[in-house]
Amino acid sequence: MNIVDIINKKRVKEELTKEELEMAFNGYLKGFVKDYQMSALLMAICINGMSEREIFDLVDIFIKSGDVLDLSSIPGVKVDKHSTGGIGDKITLIIGPIVAACGVIVPKMSGRGLGYTGGTIDKLESIHGFNVSLTEEEFINSLKTVGLAITGQTANLCPMDKAIYALRDVTGTTSSIPLIASSIMSKKIAGGADKILIDIKCGNGALMETREDAEALREIMEKIGEYYHKETICEISDMNTPLGSNIGNSLEVIEAMDVLQGKKGDLTDLAIKIATEMIKVSKDITIEEAKKEVIDAINSKKAFNKFIEFVKNQGGDINSLEISRNIEKIKATKEGEVKSINALNIGKLSCSLGAGRLNKEDKIDYSVGVVLNKLVGDKVNIGDTLFTLYKKPNERNLLNIDYTNYYEIK
Ligand code: URA
């Protein structure tokens, strides 16, 4: 077998053996298999899928491409959370402090965003001084003292995923369920947590556009978790509408703090739901008991104080957040009720203002983004502000915004 035989085998929908998968993927990391050959194999996988056995083998190959973090020196249950990504998704910044305030350890390795909004690491970098590159020792010490640490992925954790993900991004092969499941689960397992909560976003602003695909992803990720003896719970949540009201890095940190200080809405509801699941699996208690702990942590401000402690521990100055003062208000020209807000288009708009990156080299402006002043279900009068753009300092009102691309009002 050589790489061309392997590509051909997948092209005609045959199952690859573990040795063949190793030859292709390990060969790619070592440089023997070229970009164009791996691209062809990834596309064949995208089109023809993978069996469960192939997926388990691929996860194993990804994990073994690098180090596995050993968190056994930290007492207590460690629970990790991952979102497949969406517009306005700042849930990690909310549930991390809540769960840690309830006494469960949250070790979190996050990524930068490539897509329409920044990732968790980008959001945290909007806090001046915040260190997103903890060493393994700093990460473990922070978990022991604060109970929550968020850092960028260390260079040697699933290096295979890093290489393959970069190639998938530029070859139209991101939306393959076997590849997404292998990518996410290998990183979560290598990250060393005992339990894993995955928030699968579903809708026009997400990787999984249909409920059916989201369910299929849920099924295979839970099976991978079972295979590796890591209890894995998947929630499927809507991403047709942006989550919360702020999109953009500093703006999202501010909204996360608002929720920790009692702000209500869809974002708060989802954060409570996810944090409750994390507490339930970690403490082996009922959903009602877990929810009570979560609500108490918010109401008592313990979760907010944990957020402040976490930011300070990683060197951040929470008073340093910058929001652009160059704003533009987009107003309604008809009255009615907000029926929907298009997550994908709002994400693209926020990205065009400088809050996200489409190329790895793009620089993010942390101070820009979009604030939704009217949410789904709100009544609107002519002249009401629907949403506000926070633009780069010298950007003029050149965007010529037609709100009907973003808001459906009836
Ligand atoms: N997030 C990941 O880490 N990998 C994917 O393939 C998709 C989302």
PDB file of C-alpha atoms in Angstrom, residues 171-324:
ATOM      1  CA  THR A 171      -9.579  22.713   1.214  1.00  0.00           C
ATOM      2  CA  GLY A 172     -13.325  22.808   1.899  1.00  0.00           C
ATOM      3  CA  THR A 173     -13.122  19.841   4.276  1.00  0.00           C
ATOM      4  CA  THR A 174     -14.188  21.399   7.576  1.00  0.00           C
ATOM      5  CA  SER A 175     -17.744  20.100   7.613  1.00  0.00           C
ATOM      6  CA  SER A 176     -17.041  16.362   7.848  1.00  0.00           C
ATOM      7  CA  ILE A 177     -18.589  14.792  10.948  1.00  0.00           C
ATOM      8  CA  PRO A 178     -15.860  12.096  11.379  1.00  0.00           C
ATOM      9  CA  LEU A 179     -13.137  14.751  11.025  1.00  0.00           C
ATOM     10  CA  ILE A 180     -14.827  17.205  13.409  1.00  0.00           C
ATOM     11  CA  ALA A 181     -15.433  14.483  15.993  1.00  0.00           C
ATOM     12  CA  SER A 182     -11.823  13.234  15.781  1.00  0.00           C
ATOM     13  CA  SER A 183     -10.438  16.765  15.966  1.00  0.00           C
ATOM     14  CA  ILE A 184     -12.440  17.838  19.001  1.00  0.00           C
ATOM     15  CA  MET A 185     -12.379  14.608  20.975  1.00  0.00           C
ATOM     16  CA  SER A 186      -8.652  13.943  20.523  1.00  0.00           C
ATOM     17  CA  LYS A 187      -7.868  17.389  21.964  1.00  0.00           C
ATOM     18  CA  LYS A 188     -10.318  16.962  24.834  1.00  0.00           C
ATOM     19  CA  ILE A 189      -8.946  13.516  25.735  1.00  0.00           C
ATOM     20  CA  ALA A 190      -5.321  14.690  25.474  1.00  0.00           C
ATOM     21  CA  GLY A 191      -6.276  17.686  27.662  1.00  0.00           C
ATOM     22  CA  GLY A 192      -6.599  15.333  30.629  1.00  0.00           C
ATOM     23  CA  ALA A 193     -10.085  16.107  32.031  1.00  0.00           C
ATOM     24  CA  ASP A 194     -12.208  13.309  33.525  1.00  0.00           C
ATOM     25  CA  LYS A 195     -15.516  14.509  32.075  1.00  0.00           C
ATOM     26  CA  ILE A 196     -16.295  16.380  28.887  1.00  0.00           C
ATOM     27  CA  LEU A 197     -19.227  18.607  28.006  1.00  0.00           C
ATOM     28  CA  ILE A 198     -19.652  19.493  24.334  1.00  0.00           C
ATOM     29  CA  ASP A 199     -21.979  22.283  23.227  1.00  0.00           C
ATOM     30  CA  ILE A 200     -22.881  21.461  19.621  1.00  0.00           C
ATOM     31  CA  LYS A 201     -24.119  24.579  17.884  1.00  0.00           C
ATOM     32  CA  CYS A 202     -26.743  24.040  15.219  1.00  0.00           C
ATOM     33  CA  GLY A 203     -28.036  26.582  12.706  1.00  0.00           C
ATOM     34  CA  ASN A 204     -27.021  28.987   9.952  1.00  0.00           C
ATOM     35  CA  GLY A 205     -24.210  30.508  12.041  1.00  0.00           C
ATOM     36  CA  ALA A 206     -22.671  27.123  12.936  1.00  0.00           C
ATOM     37  CA  LEU A 207     -20.638  24.267  11.492  1.00  0.00           C
ATOM     38  CA  MET A 208     -23.654  21.947  11.837  1.00  0.00           C
ATOM     39  CA  GLU A 209     -26.529  23.539   9.982  1.00  0.00           C
ATOM     40  CA  THR A 210     -29.165  20.841  10.507  1.00  0.00           C
ATOM     41  CA  ARG A 211     -30.473  19.077  13.590  1.00  0.00           C
ATOM     42  CA  GLU A 212     -29.820  15.746  11.870  1.00  0.00           C
ATOM     43  CA  ASP A 213     -26.092  16.499  11.450  1.00  0.00           C
ATOM     44  CA  ALA A 214     -25.855  17.818  15.007  1.00  0.00           C
ATOM     45  CA  GLU A 215     -27.446  14.579  16.312  1.00  0.00           C
ATOM     46  CA  ALA A 216     -25.005  12.487  14.254  1.00  0.00           C
ATOM     47  CA  LEU A 217     -22.076  14.461  15.689  1.00  0.00           C
ATOM     48  CA  ARG A 218     -23.480  14.016  19.191  1.00  0.00           C
ATOM     49  CA  GLU A 219     -23.762  10.254  18.747  1.00  0.00           C
ATOM     50  CA  ILE A 220     -20.210   9.702  17.534  1.00  0.00           C
ATOM     51  CA  MET A 221     -18.633  12.063  20.101  1.00  0.00           C
ATOM     52  CA  GLU A 222     -20.429  10.326  22.966  1.00  0.00           C
ATOM     53  CA  LYS A 223     -19.231   6.967  21.608  1.00  0.00           C
ATOM     54  CA  ILE A 224     -15.625   8.206  21.414  1.00  0.00           C
ATOM     55  CA  GLY A 225     -15.927   9.412  25.029  1.00  0.00           C
ATOM     56  CA  GLU A 226     -17.233   6.004  26.088  1.00  0.00           C
ATOM     57  CA  TYR A 227     -14.401   4.232  24.254  1.00  0.00           C
ATOM     58  CA  TYR A 228     -11.860   6.345  26.174  1.00  0.00           C
ATOM     59  CA  HIS A 229     -13.727   6.089  29.518  1.00  0.00           C
ATOM     60  CA  LYS A 230     -14.312   9.847  29.588  1.00  0.00           C
ATOM     61  CA  GLU A 231     -17.932  10.584  30.323  1.00  0.00           C
ATOM     62  CA  THR A 232     -19.044  12.868  27.478  1.00  0.00           C
ATOM     63  CA  ILE A 233     -22.296  14.800  27.397  1.00  0.00           C
ATOM     64  CA  CYS A 234     -23.359  16.717  24.306  1.00  0.00           C
ATOM     65  CA  GLU A 235     -25.892  19.541  24.349  1.00  0.00           C
ATOM     66  CA  ILE A 236     -27.297  20.757  21.042  1.00  0.00           C
ATOM     67  CA  SER A 237     -28.075  24.471  21.071  1.00  0.00           C
ATOM     68  CA  ASP A 238     -29.467  26.917  18.527  1.00  0.00           C
ATOM     69  CA  MET A 239     -27.184  29.024  16.359  1.00  0.00           C
ATOM     70  CA  ASN A 240     -29.671  30.581  13.949  1.00  0.00           C
ATOM     71  CA  THR A 241     -29.740  33.611  16.242  1.00  0.00           C
ATOM     72  CA  PRO A 242     -26.585  35.141  17.782  1.00  0.00           C
ATOM     73  CA  LEU A 243     -26.081  34.185  21.421  1.00  0.00           C
ATOM     74  CA  GLY A 244     -26.714  37.107  23.759  1.00  0.00           C
ATOM     75  CA  SER A 245     -26.485  40.669  22.516  1.00  0.00           C
ATOM     76  CA  ASN A 246     -22.758  41.442  22.158  1.00  0.00           C
ATOM     77  CA  ILE A 247     -20.539  40.202  19.327  1.00  0.00           C
ATOM     78  CA  GLY A 248     -16.869  41.202  19.336  1.00  0.00           C
ATOM     79  CA  ASN A 249     -14.074  40.434  21.749  1.00  0.00           C
ATOM     80  CA  SER A 250     -14.114  43.120  24.503  1.00  0.00           C
ATOM     81  CA  LEU A 251     -17.870  43.449  24.085  1.00  0.00           C
ATOM     82  CA  GLU A 252     -18.289  39.734  24.758  1.00  0.00           C
ATOM     83  CA  VAL A 253     -16.120  39.816  27.888  1.00  0.00           C
ATOM     84  CA  ILE A 254     -18.312  42.649  29.172  1.00  0.00           C
ATOM     85  CA  GLU A 255     -21.490  40.681  28.466  1.00  0.00           C
ATOM     86  CA  ALA A 256     -20.053  37.609  30.203  1.00  0.00           C
ATOM     87  CA  MET A 257     -19.439  39.745  33.295  1.00  0.00           C
ATOM     88  CA  ASP A 258     -22.988  41.143  33.036  1.00  0.00           C
ATOM     89  CA  VAL A 259     -24.387  37.589  33.095  1.00  0.00           C
ATOM     90  CA  LEU A 260     -22.217  36.711  36.101  1.00  0.00           C
ATOM     91  CA  GLN A 261     -23.711  39.784  37.768  1.00  0.00           C
ATOM     92  CA  GLY A 262     -27.295  38.743  37.102  1.00  0.00           C
ATOM     93  CA  LYS A 263     -28.222  39.784  33.528  1.00  0.00           C
ATOM     94  CA  LYS A 264     -31.066  37.591  32.211  1.00  0.00           C
ATOM     95  CA  GLY A 265     -31.763  36.225  28.708  1.00  0.00           C
ATOM     96  CA  ASP A 266     -30.975  33.390  26.278  1.00  0.00           C
ATOM     97  CA  LEU A 267     -27.256  33.526  27.060  1.00  0.00           C
ATOM     98  CA  THR A 268     -27.871  33.213  30.798  1.00  0.00           C
ATOM     99  CA  ASP A 269     -30.334  30.356  30.257  1.00  0.00           C
ATOM    100  CA  LEU A 270     -27.843  28.382  28.152  1.00  0.00           C
ATOM    101  CA  ALA A 271     -24.959  29.087  30.542  1.00  0.00           C
ATOM    102  CA  ILE A 272     -27.057  27.812  33.456  1.00  0.00           C
ATOM    103  CA  LYS A 273     -28.034  24.706  31.483  1.00  0.00           C
ATOM    104  CA  ILE A 274     -24.444  23.833  30.555  1.00  0.00           C
ATOM    105  CA  ALA A 275     -22.977  24.648  33.971  1.00  0.00           C
ATOM    106  CA  THR A 276     -25.722  22.531  35.567  1.00  0.00           C
ATOM    107  CA  GLU A 277     -24.808  19.529  33.381  1.00  0.00           C
ATOM    108  CA  MET A 278     -21.136  19.960  34.249  1.00  0.00           C
ATOM    109  CA  ILE A 279     -21.855  20.066  37.988  1.00  0.00           C
ATOM    110  CA  LYS A 280     -24.275  17.133  37.729  1.00  0.00           C
ATOM    111  CA  VAL A 281     -21.787  14.782  36.041  1.00  0.00           C
ATOM    112  CA  SER A 282     -18.885  15.902  38.174  1.00  0.00           C
ATOM    113  CA  LYS A 283     -20.618  15.617  41.546  1.00  0.00           C
ATOM    114  CA  ASP A 284     -22.984  12.806  40.597  1.00  0.00           C
ATOM    115  CA  ILE A 285     -25.998  14.701  41.945  1.00  0.00           C
ATOM    116  CA  THR A 286     -29.477  15.334  40.531  1.00  0.00           C
ATOM    117  CA  ILE A 287     -30.126  17.982  37.920  1.00  0.00           C
ATOM    118  CA  GLU A 288     -32.209  19.960  40.455  1.00  0.00           C
ATOM    119  CA  GLU A 289     -29.391  19.914  43.039  1.00  0.00           C
ATOM    120  CA  ALA A 290     -26.849  20.922  40.406  1.00  0.00           C
ATOM    121  CA  LYS A 291     -29.016  23.777  39.119  1.00  0.00           C
ATOM    122  CA  LYS A 292     -29.473  25.095  42.660  1.00  0.00           C
ATOM    123  CA  GLU A 293     -25.683  25.204  43.136  1.00  0.00           C
ATOM    124  CA  VAL A 294     -25.309  27.082  39.849  1.00  0.00           C
ATOM    125  CA  ILE A 295     -27.997  29.661  40.665  1.00  0.00           C
ATOM    126  CA  ASP A 296     -26.567  30.133  44.171  1.00  0.00           C
ATOM    127  CA  ALA A 297     -23.072  30.695  42.705  1.00  0.00           C
ATOM    128  CA  ILE A 298     -24.453  33.467  40.463  1.00  0.00           C
ATOM    129  CA  ASN A 299     -26.748  35.090  43.048  1.00  0.00           C
ATOM    130  CA  SER A 300     -24.101  35.098  45.784  1.00  0.00           C
ATOM    131  CA  LYS A 301     -21.589  36.707  43.315  1.00  0.00           C
ATOM    132  CA  LYS A 302     -19.209  33.819  44.043  1.00  0.00           C
ATOM    133  CA  ALA A 303     -19.052  33.103  40.304  1.00  0.00           C
ATOM    134  CA  PHE A 304     -18.321  36.749  39.448  1.00  0.00           C
ATOM    135  CA  ASN A 305     -15.628  36.914  42.131  1.00  0.00           C
ATOM    136  CA  LYS A 306     -14.151  33.686  40.721  1.00  0.00           C
ATOM    137  CA  PHE A 307     -13.997  35.342  37.288  1.00  0.00           C
ATOM    138  CA  ILE A 308     -12.091  38.307  38.742  1.00  0.00           C
ATOM    139  CA  GLU A 309      -9.737  35.943  40.609  1.00  0.00           C
ATOM    140  CA  PHE A 310      -9.144  33.937  37.414  1.00  0.00           C
ATOM    141  CA  VAL A 311      -8.365  37.052  35.340  1.00  0.00           C
ATOM    142  CA  LYS A 312      -5.991  38.386  37.992  1.00  0.00           C
ATOM    143  CA  ASN A 313      -4.277  35.023  38.372  1.00  0.00           C
ATOM    144  CA  GLN A 314      -3.453  35.008  34.657  1.00  0.00           C
ATOM    145  CA  GLY A 315      -2.110  38.571  34.781  1.00  0.00           C
ATOM    146  CA  GLY A 316      -5.107  40.399  33.308  1.00  0.00           C
ATOM    147  CA  ASP A 317      -6.323  43.882  34.206  1.00  0.00           C
ATOM    148  CA  ILE A 318     -10.104  43.739  33.923  1.00  0.00           C
ATOM    149  CA  ASN A 319     -10.348  47.542  33.941  1.00  0.00           C
ATOM    150  CA  SER A 320      -8.350  47.691  30.718  1.00  0.00           C
ATOM    151  CA  LEU A 321     -11.094  46.555  28.322  1.00  0.00           C
ATOM    152  CA  GLU A 322     -11.430  48.943  25.416  1.00  0.00           C
ATOM    153  CA  ILE A 323     -14.635  49.569  23.495  1.00  0.00           C
ATOM    154  CA  SER A 324     -14.474  51.728  20.395  1.00  0.00           C
TER     155      SER A 324
END
